[in-house]
Tab-separated table of C-alpha atoms and ligand atoms in Angstrom:
chain	number	residue	atom	x	y	z
A	279	UNK	CA	61.362	-121.752	-0.396
A	280	UNK	CA	59.822	-125.073	-2.013
A	281	UNK	CA	58.566	-124.805	-5.579
A	282	UNK	CA	55.125	-124.351	-6.814
A	283	UNK	CA	53.146	-127.864	-6.516
A	284	UNK	CA	51.171	-129.019	-9.297
A	285	UNK	CA	49.087	-132.005	-9.303
A	286	UNK	CA	48.608	-133.544	-12.882
A	287	UNK	CA	45.591	-135.974	-13.006
A	288	UNK	CA	46.026	-136.940	-16.734
A	289	UNK	CA	42.446	-139.066	-16.496
A	290	UNK	CA	41.204	-140.967	-19.916
A	291	UNK	CA	41.370	-140.890	-23.510
A	292	UNK	CA	43.346	-138.170	-25.025
A	293	UNK	CA	43.388	-136.530	-21.737
A	294	UNK	CA	47.043	-138.584	-21.277
A	295	UNK	CA	47.916	-137.757	-24.814
A	296	UNK	CA	47.373	-134.158	-24.323
A	297	UNK	CA	49.134	-134.320	-20.800
A	298	UNK	CA	52.480	-135.581	-21.947
A	299	UNK	CA	52.375	-132.107	-24.279
A	300	UNK	CA	52.304	-130.061	-21.063
A	301	UNK	CA	54.240	-131.830	-18.912
A	302	UNK	CA	57.105	-130.957	-21.806
A	303	UNK	CA	55.923	-127.326	-21.247
A	304	UNK	CA	55.972	-127.650	-17.218
A	305	UNK	CA	59.826	-129.034	-17.970
A	306	UNK	CA	61.044	-126.745	-20.165
A	307	UNK	CA	60.057	-123.952	-17.841
A	308	UNK	CA	61.734	-125.467	-15.205
A	309	UNK	CA	65.094	-125.606	-17.593
A	310	UNK	CA	64.940	-122.277	-19.292
A	311	UNK	CA	63.024	-120.160	-17.228
A	312	UNK	CA	64.654	-121.257	-13.682
A	313	UNK	CA	60.627	-121.458	-12.802
A	314	UNK	CA	60.430	-125.143	-11.239
A	315	UNK	CA	57.156	-126.985	-9.928
A	316	UNK	CA	56.846	-130.020	-7.537
A	317	UNK	CA	55.119	-132.069	-9.920
A	318	UNK	CA	53.166	-135.242	-8.675
A	319	UNK	CA	50.506	-137.147	-11.057
A	320	UNK	CA	47.349	-139.575	-9.788
A	321	UNK	CA	44.557	-140.978	-11.427
A	322	UNK	CA	41.271	-139.806	-12.454
A	323	UNK	CA	37.750	-141.117	-13.592
A	324	UNK	CA	37.878	-144.617	-15.790
A	325	UNK	CA	41.491	-144.635	-15.019
A	326	UNK	CA	41.221	-143.955	-11.346
A	327	UNK	CA	37.740	-146.975	-11.204
A	328	UNK	CA	39.786	-149.253	-12.970
A	329	UNK	CA	42.829	-149.157	-10.199
A	330	UNK	CA	40.585	-148.599	-7.681
A	331	UNK	CA	36.945	-149.387	-8.293
A	332	UNK	CA	36.141	-145.325	-7.464
A	333	UNK	CA	36.892	-142.564	-9.985
A	334	UNK	CA	38.858	-140.254	-7.217
A	335	UNK	CA	40.469	-142.370	-4.756
A	336	UNK	CA	40.438	-140.604	-1.012
A	337	UNK	CA	44.053	-140.252	-1.278
A	338	UNK	CA	44.040	-138.031	-4.380
A	339	UNK	CA	41.269	-136.000	-3.051
A	340	UNK	CA	43.407	-135.175	-0.011
A	341	UNK	CA	46.469	-134.301	-2.383
A	342	UNK	CA	44.546	-131.704	-4.682
A	343	UNK	CA	43.551	-130.219	-1.466
A	344	UNK	CA	47.061	-129.473	-0.617
A	345	UNK	CA	48.880	-128.549	-3.866
A	346	UNK	CA	48.813	-124.991	-5.409
A	347	UNK	CA	46.794	-126.259	-8.595
A	348	UNK	CA	45.499	-129.533	-10.348
A	349	UNK	CA	45.556	-129.648	-13.866
A	350	UNK	CA	43.344	-132.155	-15.397
A	351	UNK	CA	43.335	-133.639	-19.059
A	352	UNK	CA	39.721	-135.318	-19.324
A	353	UNK	CA	37.812	-137.883	-18.163
A	354	UNK	CA	35.313	-140.488	-19.390
A	355	UNK	CA	34.952	-142.830	-21.941
A	356	UNK	CA	32.323	-145.566	-23.981
A	357	UNK	CA	33.816	-148.138	-21.800
A	358	UNK	CA	32.740	-146.540	-18.565
A	359	UNK	CA	28.868	-145.559	-20.111
A	360	UNK	CA	27.346	-148.695	-17.915
A	361	UNK	CA	28.396	-148.061	-14.289
A	362	UNK	CA	26.697	-146.908	-11.560
A	363	UNK	CA	25.947	-143.289	-11.313
A	364	UNK	CA	27.859	-142.798	-8.364
A	365	UNK	CA	31.034	-144.143	-9.860
A	366	UNK	CA	31.011	-143.014	-12.795
A	367	UNK	CA	33.652	-141.283	-14.151
A	368	UNK	CA	32.825	-138.105	-14.375
A	369	UNK	CA	31.593	-138.251	-10.621
A	370	UNK	CA	35.454	-137.952	-9.909
A	371	UNK	CA	35.532	-134.581	-11.638
A	372	UNK	CA	32.537	-132.893	-9.986
A	373	UNK	CA	34.315	-134.207	-6.385
A	374	UNK	CA	36.749	-132.149	-7.081
A	375	UNK	CA	35.344	-129.173	-7.578
A	376	UNK	CA	32.883	-129.814	-4.855
A	377	UNK	CA	35.536	-130.854	-2.088
A	378	UNK	CA	37.544	-128.118	-2.777
A	379	UNK	CA	34.553	-125.644	-2.945
A	380	UNK	CA	35.401	-123.883	-6.413
A	381	UNK	CA	32.700	-121.571	-7.070
A	382	UNK	CA	34.178	-119.376	-9.847
A	383	UNK	CA	34.866	-121.226	-13.131
A	384	UNK	CA	36.741	-118.855	-15.705
A	385	UNK	CA	35.805	-119.506	-19.530
A	386	UNK	CA	38.099	-117.577	-22.068
A	387	UNK	CA	37.013	-117.153	-25.164
A	388	UNK	CA	39.702	-116.018	-27.635
A	389	UNK	CA	40.038	-116.160	-31.099
A	390	UNK	CA	43.770	-116.456	-32.306
A	391	UNK	CA	43.883	-114.504	-35.743
A	392	UNK	CA	45.059	-117.304	-37.744
A	393	UNK	CA	41.696	-119.705	-37.081
A	394	UNK	CA	39.340	-116.583	-37.165
A	395	UNK	CA	37.580	-118.129	-40.527
A	396	UNK	CA	36.965	-121.295	-37.884
A	397	UNK	CA	34.330	-119.224	-36.893
A	398	UNK	CA	30.465	-119.541	-37.724
A	399	UNK	CA	30.771	-115.779	-37.765
A	400	UNK	CA	32.449	-113.026	-39.915
A	401	UNK	CA	35.989	-113.059	-39.518
A	402	UNK	CA	36.151	-109.687	-38.747
A	403	UNK	CA	33.514	-110.073	-36.034
A	404	UNK	CA	35.803	-112.344	-33.813
A	405	UNK	CA	38.687	-111.617	-35.306
A	406	UNK	CA	41.419	-110.523	-32.178
A	407	UNK	CA	38.073	-111.797	-29.784
A	408	UNK	CA	39.529	-111.871	-25.763
A	409	UNK	CA	36.378	-112.144	-23.444
A	410	UNK	CA	36.476	-113.993	-20.663
A	411	UNK	CA	32.715	-115.441	-18.696
A	412	UNK	CA	32.941	-115.901	-15.224
A	413	UNK	CA	30.335	-118.952	-13.889
A	414	UNK	CA	29.173	-118.774	-9.951
A	415	UNK	CA	29.712	-122.579	-10.016
A	416	UNK	CA	28.359	-124.069	-7.191
A	417	UNK	CA	24.937	-122.481	-6.164
A	418	UNK	CA	21.843	-121.435	-8.202
A	419	UNK	CA	19.359	-123.583	-9.878
A	420	UNK	CA	21.340	-127.042	-10.168
A	421	UNK	CA	22.051	-127.473	-6.701
A	422	UNK	CA	18.892	-125.459	-5.064
A	423	UNK	CA	15.804	-126.836	-3.050
A	424	UNK	CA	13.039	-127.886	-3.409
A	425	UNK	CA	14.059	-129.988	-6.272
A	426	UNK	CA	12.516	-132.973	-7.402
A	427	UNK	CA	9.550	-134.398	-9.545
A	428	UNK	CA	6.090	-134.192	-7.482
A	429	UNK	CA	2.323	-135.201	-7.864
A	430	UNK	CA	0.099	-132.826	-7.793
A	431	UNK	CA	-3.414	-133.610	-8.634
A	432	UNK	CA	-3.350	-136.255	-11.643
A	433	UNK	CA	-0.412	-134.928	-12.953
A	434	UNK	CA	3.543	-134.369	-12.382
A	435	UNK	CA	5.846	-131.594	-11.449
A	436	UNK	CA	9.299	-131.026	-12.167
A	437	UNK	CA	10.774	-128.400	-9.720
A	438	UNK	CA	13.982	-126.986	-9.531
A	439	UNK	CA	14.980	-123.974	-7.262
A	440	UNK	CA	16.831	-120.721	-8.050
A	441	UNK	CA	18.447	-119.873	-5.029
A	442	UNK	CA	21.560	-117.250	-4.080
A	443	UNK	CA	23.073	-115.894	-1.110
A	444	UNK	CA	24.609	-113.028	-1.113
A	445	UNK	CA	28.217	-113.887	0.074
A	446	UNK	CA	27.887	-116.481	-3.024
A	447	UNK	CA	27.147	-113.738	-5.737
A	448	UNK	CA	29.315	-111.643	-3.808
A	449	UNK	CA	32.514	-113.910	-3.819
A	450	UNK	CA	32.181	-114.707	-7.996
A	451	UNK	CA	31.279	-111.035	-8.394
A	452	UNK	CA	34.751	-110.129	-6.525
A	453	UNK	CA	36.322	-112.931	-8.801
A	454	UNK	CA	35.603	-111.036	-11.939
A	455	UNK	CA	36.134	-107.624	-10.846
A	456	UNK	CA	40.044	-109.264	-9.439
A	457	UNK	CA	40.204	-110.307	-13.339
A	458	UNK	CA	38.645	-107.530	-14.853
A	459	UNK	CA	41.676	-105.349	-13.030
A	460	UNK	CA	44.013	-107.546	-14.845
A	461	UNK	CA	41.899	-107.007	-18.257
A	462	UNK	CA	40.554	-103.960	-19.625
A	463	UNK	CA	38.898	-103.066	-16.343
A	464	UNK	CA	35.056	-103.914	-17.498
A	465	UNK	CA	32.575	-105.881	-16.183
A	466	UNK	CA	29.529	-106.790	-17.636
A	467	UNK	CA	26.836	-108.689	-15.211
A	468	UNK	CA	24.018	-110.957	-16.843
A	469	UNK	CA	20.928	-111.748	-14.677
A	470	UNK	CA	17.097	-111.512	-15.556
A	471	UNK	CA	16.465	-108.828	-13.040
A	472	UNK	CA	13.188	-108.139	-15.072
A	473	UNK	CA	11.648	-111.405	-14.042
A	474	UNK	CA	13.448	-112.972	-11.565
A	475	UNK	CA	13.770	-111.900	-7.734
A	476	UNK	CA	17.357	-113.870	-7.386
A	477	UNK	CA	18.359	-111.462	-10.310
A	478	UNK	CA	17.147	-108.210	-8.324
A	479	UNK	CA	19.581	-109.412	-5.827
A	480	UNK	CA	22.568	-110.618	-8.267
A	481	UNK	CA	22.627	-107.357	-9.491
A	482	UNK	CA	22.181	-105.636	-6.109
A	483	UNK	CA	25.165	-107.257	-4.951
A	484	UNK	CA	27.384	-106.877	-7.752
A	485	UNK	CA	26.656	-103.017	-8.152
A	486	UNK	CA	27.921	-103.345	-3.926
A	487	UNK	CA	31.649	-105.305	-4.737
A	488	UNK	CA	31.548	-103.120	-7.759
A	489	UNK	CA	32.139	-100.191	-5.447
A	490	UNK	CA	35.289	-101.328	-4.183
A	491	UNK	CA	36.464	-101.446	-7.676
A	492	UNK	CA	36.334	-97.910	-9.118
A	493	UNK	CA	38.594	-98.186	-11.987
A	494	UNK	CA	36.341	-101.393	-13.578
A	495	UNK	CA	33.510	-99.875	-15.500
A	496	UNK	CA	30.602	-102.509	-14.594
A	497	UNK	CA	27.552	-102.556	-16.696
A	498	UNK	CA	24.331	-104.905	-16.298
A	499	UNK	CA	22.407	-106.411	-18.730
A	500	UNK	CA	19.756	-109.228	-19.132
A	501	UNK	CA	20.917	-112.569	-20.330
A	502	UNK	CA	18.904	-112.860	-23.152
A	503	UNK	CA	19.938	-109.676	-24.437
A	504	UNK	CA	23.551	-111.000	-23.340
A	505	UNK	CA	23.059	-114.036	-25.553
A	506	UNK	CA	22.041	-111.483	-29.045
A	507	UNK	CA	25.258	-109.419	-28.079
A	508	UNK	CA	27.377	-112.194	-28.107
A	509	UNK	CA	26.599	-113.179	-31.402
A	510	UNK	CA	25.958	-110.000	-32.678
A	511	UNK	CA	29.483	-107.880	-31.384
A	512	UNK	CA	30.925	-110.151	-28.982
A	513	UNK	CA	34.063	-107.773	-28.900
A	514	UNK	CA	31.968	-105.257	-26.664
A	515	UNK	CA	32.740	-107.302	-23.563
A	516	UNK	CA	35.717	-107.876	-21.659
A	517	UNK	CA	34.820	-109.851	-18.364
A	518	UNK	CA	30.950	-111.870	-17.773
A	519	UNK	CA	30.111	-112.694	-14.569
A	520	UNK	CA	26.830	-114.662	-14.465
A	521	UNK	CA	25.181	-117.486	-12.269
A	522	UNK	CA	25.367	-120.910	-12.910
A	523	UNK	CA	22.402	-121.476	-15.499
A	524	UNK	CA	23.264	-118.600	-17.640
A	525	UNK	CA	26.962	-118.850	-17.093
A	526	UNK	CA	26.921	-122.806	-18.675
A	527	UNK	CA	24.887	-121.747	-21.735
A	528	UNK	CA	26.573	-118.075	-22.479
A	529	UNK	CA	30.483	-119.619	-21.533
A	530	UNK	CA	29.308	-122.331	-24.863
A	531	UNK	CA	27.943	-119.898	-27.055
A	532	UNK	CA	30.828	-117.678	-26.481
A	533	UNK	CA	33.486	-120.580	-26.809
A	534	UNK	CA	32.008	-121.548	-30.150
A	535	UNK	CA	32.561	-117.504	-31.483
A	536	UNK	CA	36.607	-118.814	-31.023
A	537	UNK	CA	36.420	-122.128	-33.524
A	538	UNK	CA	37.282	-126.033	-32.480
A	539	UNK	CA	37.192	-127.818	-29.335
A	540	UNK	CA	40.333	-128.627	-28.938
A	541	UNK	CA	42.165	-124.774	-28.198
A	542	UNK	CA	39.454	-123.944	-25.681
A	543	UNK	CA	40.908	-123.922	-21.665
A	544	UNK	CA	39.313	-123.608	-18.623
A	545	UNK	CA	40.060	-122.493	-14.569
A	546	UNK	CA	37.878	-123.587	-12.011
A	547	UNK	CA	39.046	-121.327	-9.065
A	548	UNK	CA	37.726	-121.157	-4.902
A	549	UNK	CA	38.816	-119.516	-1.804
A	550	UNK	CA	42.385	-117.797	-1.193
A	551	UNK	CA	44.694	-120.726	0.578
A	552	UNK	CA	46.942	-120.265	2.914
A	553	UNK	CA	49.686	-119.083	1.226
A	554	UNK	CA	47.125	-116.572	-0.834
A	555	UNK	CA	46.795	-119.233	-4.138
A	556	UNK	CA	43.172	-119.816	-4.599
A	557	UNK	CA	42.503	-122.994	-4.624
A	558	UNK	CA	42.275	-123.741	-7.991
A	559	UNK	CA	41.642	-126.239	-10.895
A	560	UNK	CA	42.760	-126.063	-14.754
A	561	UNK	CA	41.288	-128.415	-17.520
A	562	UNK	CA	40.318	-127.943	-21.098
A	563	UNK	CA	36.792	-127.638	-21.765
A	564	UNK	CA	36.845	-130.765	-24.128
A	565	UNK	CA	36.499	-134.144	-23.207
A	566	UNK	CA	38.299	-137.702	-23.869
A	567	UNK	CA	37.741	-137.772	-27.316
A	568	UNK	CA	37.525	-142.131	-27.642
A	569	UNK	CA	36.937	-141.069	-31.233
A	570	UNK	CA	40.554	-139.807	-31.948
A	571	UNK	CA	41.864	-141.316	-28.323
A	572	UNK	CA	45.416	-143.273	-28.779
A	573	UNK	CA	45.917	-142.634	-32.537
A	574	UNK	CA	47.983	-139.297	-31.638
A	575	UNK	CA	45.606	-136.895	-33.396
A	576	UNK	CA	44.367	-134.641	-30.621
A	577	UNK	CA	45.362	-131.227	-30.176
A	578	UNK	CA	47.223	-130.511	-27.142
A	579	UNK	CA	46.271	-126.159	-27.010
A	580	UNK	CA	43.457	-126.719	-24.683
A	581	UNK	CA	45.275	-128.189	-22.120
A	582	UNK	CA	48.506	-126.200	-22.455
A	583	UNK	CA	46.221	-123.170	-22.432
A	584	UNK	CA	45.062	-124.167	-19.019
A	585	UNK	CA	48.361	-124.508	-17.983
A	586	UNK	CA	49.310	-120.791	-19.206
A	587	UNK	CA	46.725	-119.911	-16.682
A	588	UNK	CA	47.642	-121.439	-14.039
A	589	UNK	CA	50.677	-119.786	-14.556
A	590	UNK	CA	48.495	-116.225	-14.760
A	591	UNK	CA	46.261	-117.030	-12.340
A	592	UNK	CA	47.562	-119.448	-9.693
A	593	UNK	CA	51.368	-118.461	-9.593
A	594	UNK	CA	51.356	-114.762	-10.740
A	595	UNK	CA	53.359	-115.234	-14.059
A	596	UNK	CA	51.663	-113.335	-16.336
A	597	UNK	CA	54.431	-112.394	-18.667
A	598	UNK	CA	54.972	-116.126	-18.734
A	599	UNK	CA	51.662	-116.931	-19.533
A	600	UNK	CA	51.753	-114.465	-22.198
A	601	UNK	CA	54.994	-116.091	-23.334
A	602	UNK	CA	53.147	-119.710	-24.046
A	603	UNK	CA	50.546	-118.277	-25.443
A	604	UNK	CA	52.324	-116.051	-27.485
A	605	UNK	CA	54.331	-119.070	-28.961
A	606	UNK	CA	51.199	-121.267	-29.604
A	607	UNK	CA	49.927	-117.801	-31.825
A	608	UNK	CA	52.793	-118.081	-33.529
A	609	UNK	CA	52.648	-121.843	-34.322
A	610	UNK	CA	48.937	-121.271	-35.554
A	611	UNK	CA	50.224	-118.339	-37.963
A	612	UNK	CA	52.840	-120.166	-39.378
A	613	UNK	CA	50.373	-122.738	-40.330
A	614	UNK	CA	50.817	-125.872	-37.724
A	615	UNK	CA	47.544	-127.757	-37.642
A	616	UNK	CA	46.454	-130.720	-35.826
A	617	UNK	CA	43.612	-132.399	-37.607
A	618	UNK	CA	41.004	-130.779	-35.799
A	619	UNK	CA	42.078	-127.605	-36.986
A	620	UNK	CA	42.697	-128.581	-41.032
A	621	UNK	CA	40.263	-126.179	-43.270
A	622	UNK	CA	38.738	-127.455	-46.448
A	623	UNK	CA	41.999	-126.851	-48.138
A	624	UNK	CA	43.605	-129.778	-46.576
A	625	UNK	CA	47.240	-130.630	-46.303
A	626	UNK	CA	49.316	-132.840	-43.854
A	627	UNK	CA	47.839	-132.644	-39.968
A	628	UNK	CA	50.320	-132.694	-37.388
A	629	UNK	CA	50.493	-135.241	-34.486
A	630	UNK	CA	49.709	-134.159	-30.783
A	631	UNK	CA	53.601	-134.813	-30.294
A	632	UNK	CA	54.755	-132.788	-33.489
A	633	UNK	CA	52.248	-129.212	-32.170
A	634	UNK	CA	54.393	-129.676	-29.188
A	635	UNK	CA	57.668	-129.885	-31.109
A	636	UNK	CA	56.922	-126.686	-32.695
A	637	UNK	CA	55.196	-124.761	-29.667
A	638	UNK	CA	58.445	-126.279	-28.200
A	639	UNK	CA	60.421	-124.732	-30.591
A	640	UNK	CA	58.524	-121.436	-30.367
A	641	UNK	CA	59.181	-120.830	-26.789
A	642	UNK	CA	62.994	-121.321	-27.422
A	643	UNK	CA	62.525	-119.069	-30.116
A	644	UNK	CA	61.282	-116.586	-27.531
A	645	UNK	CA	64.237	-116.360	-25.273
B	109	NAD	P1	34.628	-134.468	-26.649
B	109	NAD	O1	35.099	-133.365	-26.174
B	109	NAD	O2	35.790	-135.676	-25.918
B	109	NAD	O3	34.614	-134.724	-28.073
B	109	NAD	C1	33.447	-133.833	-28.893
B	109	NAD	C2	34.588	-134.274	-30.921
B	109	NAD	O4	35.834	-133.092	-30.587
B	109	NAD	C3	35.141	-135.085	-31.011
B	109	NAD	O5	35.107	-135.795	-32.162
B	109	NAD	C4	36.876	-135.221	-30.394
B	109	NAD	O6	37.338	-135.729	-31.487
B	109	NAD	C5	36.888	-133.981	-30.861
B	109	NAD	N1	37.655	-133.103	-29.454
B	109	NAD	C6	37.622	-132.963	-28.531
B	109	NAD	N2	38.636	-132.529	-28.532
B	109	NAD	C7	39.860	-132.491	-29.097
B	109	NAD	C8	41.387	-132.088	-28.631
B	109	NAD	N3	41.754	-131.798	-27.983
B	109	NAD	N4	41.416	-132.319	-30.326
B	109	NAD	C9	41.168	-133.202	-31.294
B	109	NAD	N5	39.743	-133.177	-31.276
B	109	NAD	C10	39.375	-132.984	-30.460
B	109	NAD	O7	32.944	-134.585	-26.277
B	109	NAD	P2	31.772	-135.942	-26.614
B	109	NAD	O8	32.227	-137.177	-27.298
B	109	NAD	O9	30.611	-135.860	-26.242
B	109	NAD	O10	32.425	-136.768	-24.563
B	109	NAD	C11	33.430	-137.790	-24.959
B	109	NAD	C12	33.434	-138.432	-23.308
B	109	NAD	O11	34.276	-137.405	-23.107
B	109	NAD	C13	32.209	-139.161	-23.094
B	109	NAD	O12	31.949	-139.799	-21.610
B	109	NAD	C14	31.985	-137.598	-21.698
B	109	NAD	O13	31.552	-137.747	-21.075
B	109	NAD	C15	33.444	-137.020	-21.628
B	109	NAD	N6	33.782	-135.738	-21.168
B	109	NAD	C16	33.941	-135.295	-20.118
B	109	NAD	C17	34.144	-133.969	-20.473
B	109	NAD	C18	35.598	-133.436	-19.015
B	109	NAD	O14	36.367	-134.445	-18.907
B	109	NAD	N7	35.535	-132.565	-18.499
B	109	NAD	C19	34.332	-133.149	-20.852
B	109	NAD	C20	33.336	-133.248	-21.990
B	109	NAD	C21	33.298	-134.375	-21.994
């Protein structure tokens, strides 16, 4: 049987720097855990624009459709700010999400104990936090028609439409319940059923899907209360499922509970392929960080945790994902810090490659 395949798209800015460290981790799994991947690498974003005049070449798009998982670094940078909208680096990313139909966006908010002081909340509120937000990614008010700015009388009116079909809600809900089955078996669905018909339908469909998962405890919450609860007592949640707009806001809010942007992974999943694996793209939440690009300062952990998500959700190696997460937890507990994780007490930050060295050493020690 052939090895599982990964397409690596390092992108721009710190993307290639953090991805270099992930490639070392992938190689480690091949050498030490007999877990080899067929890895290919290609261009996306500004790098693709420089080479091909487009932020994602058709051949790269075709490759992304064929592999078991795409791993993306980051796109964008000041050099590309004045480009026409149609060829901006971000269009490459959006094309991947759209054509792979990645409808379920997974954003974990996990607080490593060693970093609990970084949160703007009290340490005991966030220490040990481990929640997952599932955001519907391909529908809702960002895509609904009619939309636009029209003239009405002597003024203009801005219009967007919140629109969800039952099947769109159902597939997002199902992915949340599947996740909950691998975690603590709790799903909280968030909408505004008190004021929005789409929220009423959302609640009905999620409830119906929940009947297929009797082991999972389902609760419902209005999204505004959800925002308050996330900041008041985030540990009450396991999996949160919500629509595109609320998910955009709630996932950023939850992510910041945990401290640095350099620590946050994400996964975007679509329908199962013929081999049963979901279409999938994994990427850190952060951007290309032009302010530190090329200086060896970037924190590679968000990108490594994205690969850990790939191990768990695409390759069914939950125990190996936990091994990598455990290695990262250990180096942080031992005091290893890149510049973004330096506290007021100061010290000498590790470079991107030195953080990679420390994590590889912790992986070795885990054997
Ligand atoms: P950013 O995430 O790139 O950076 C914000 C701040 O966080 C910067 O100070 C940066 O140095 C720091 N930072 C981010 N990641 C870090 C890491 N791994 N280690 C250490 N520090 C880190 O956001 P921005 O500055 O708003 O955007 C820069 C460029 O990235 C823009 O072109 C933007 O469009 C693009 N962007 C891309 C993505 C993506 O590819 N998914 C996401 C957001 C922004």
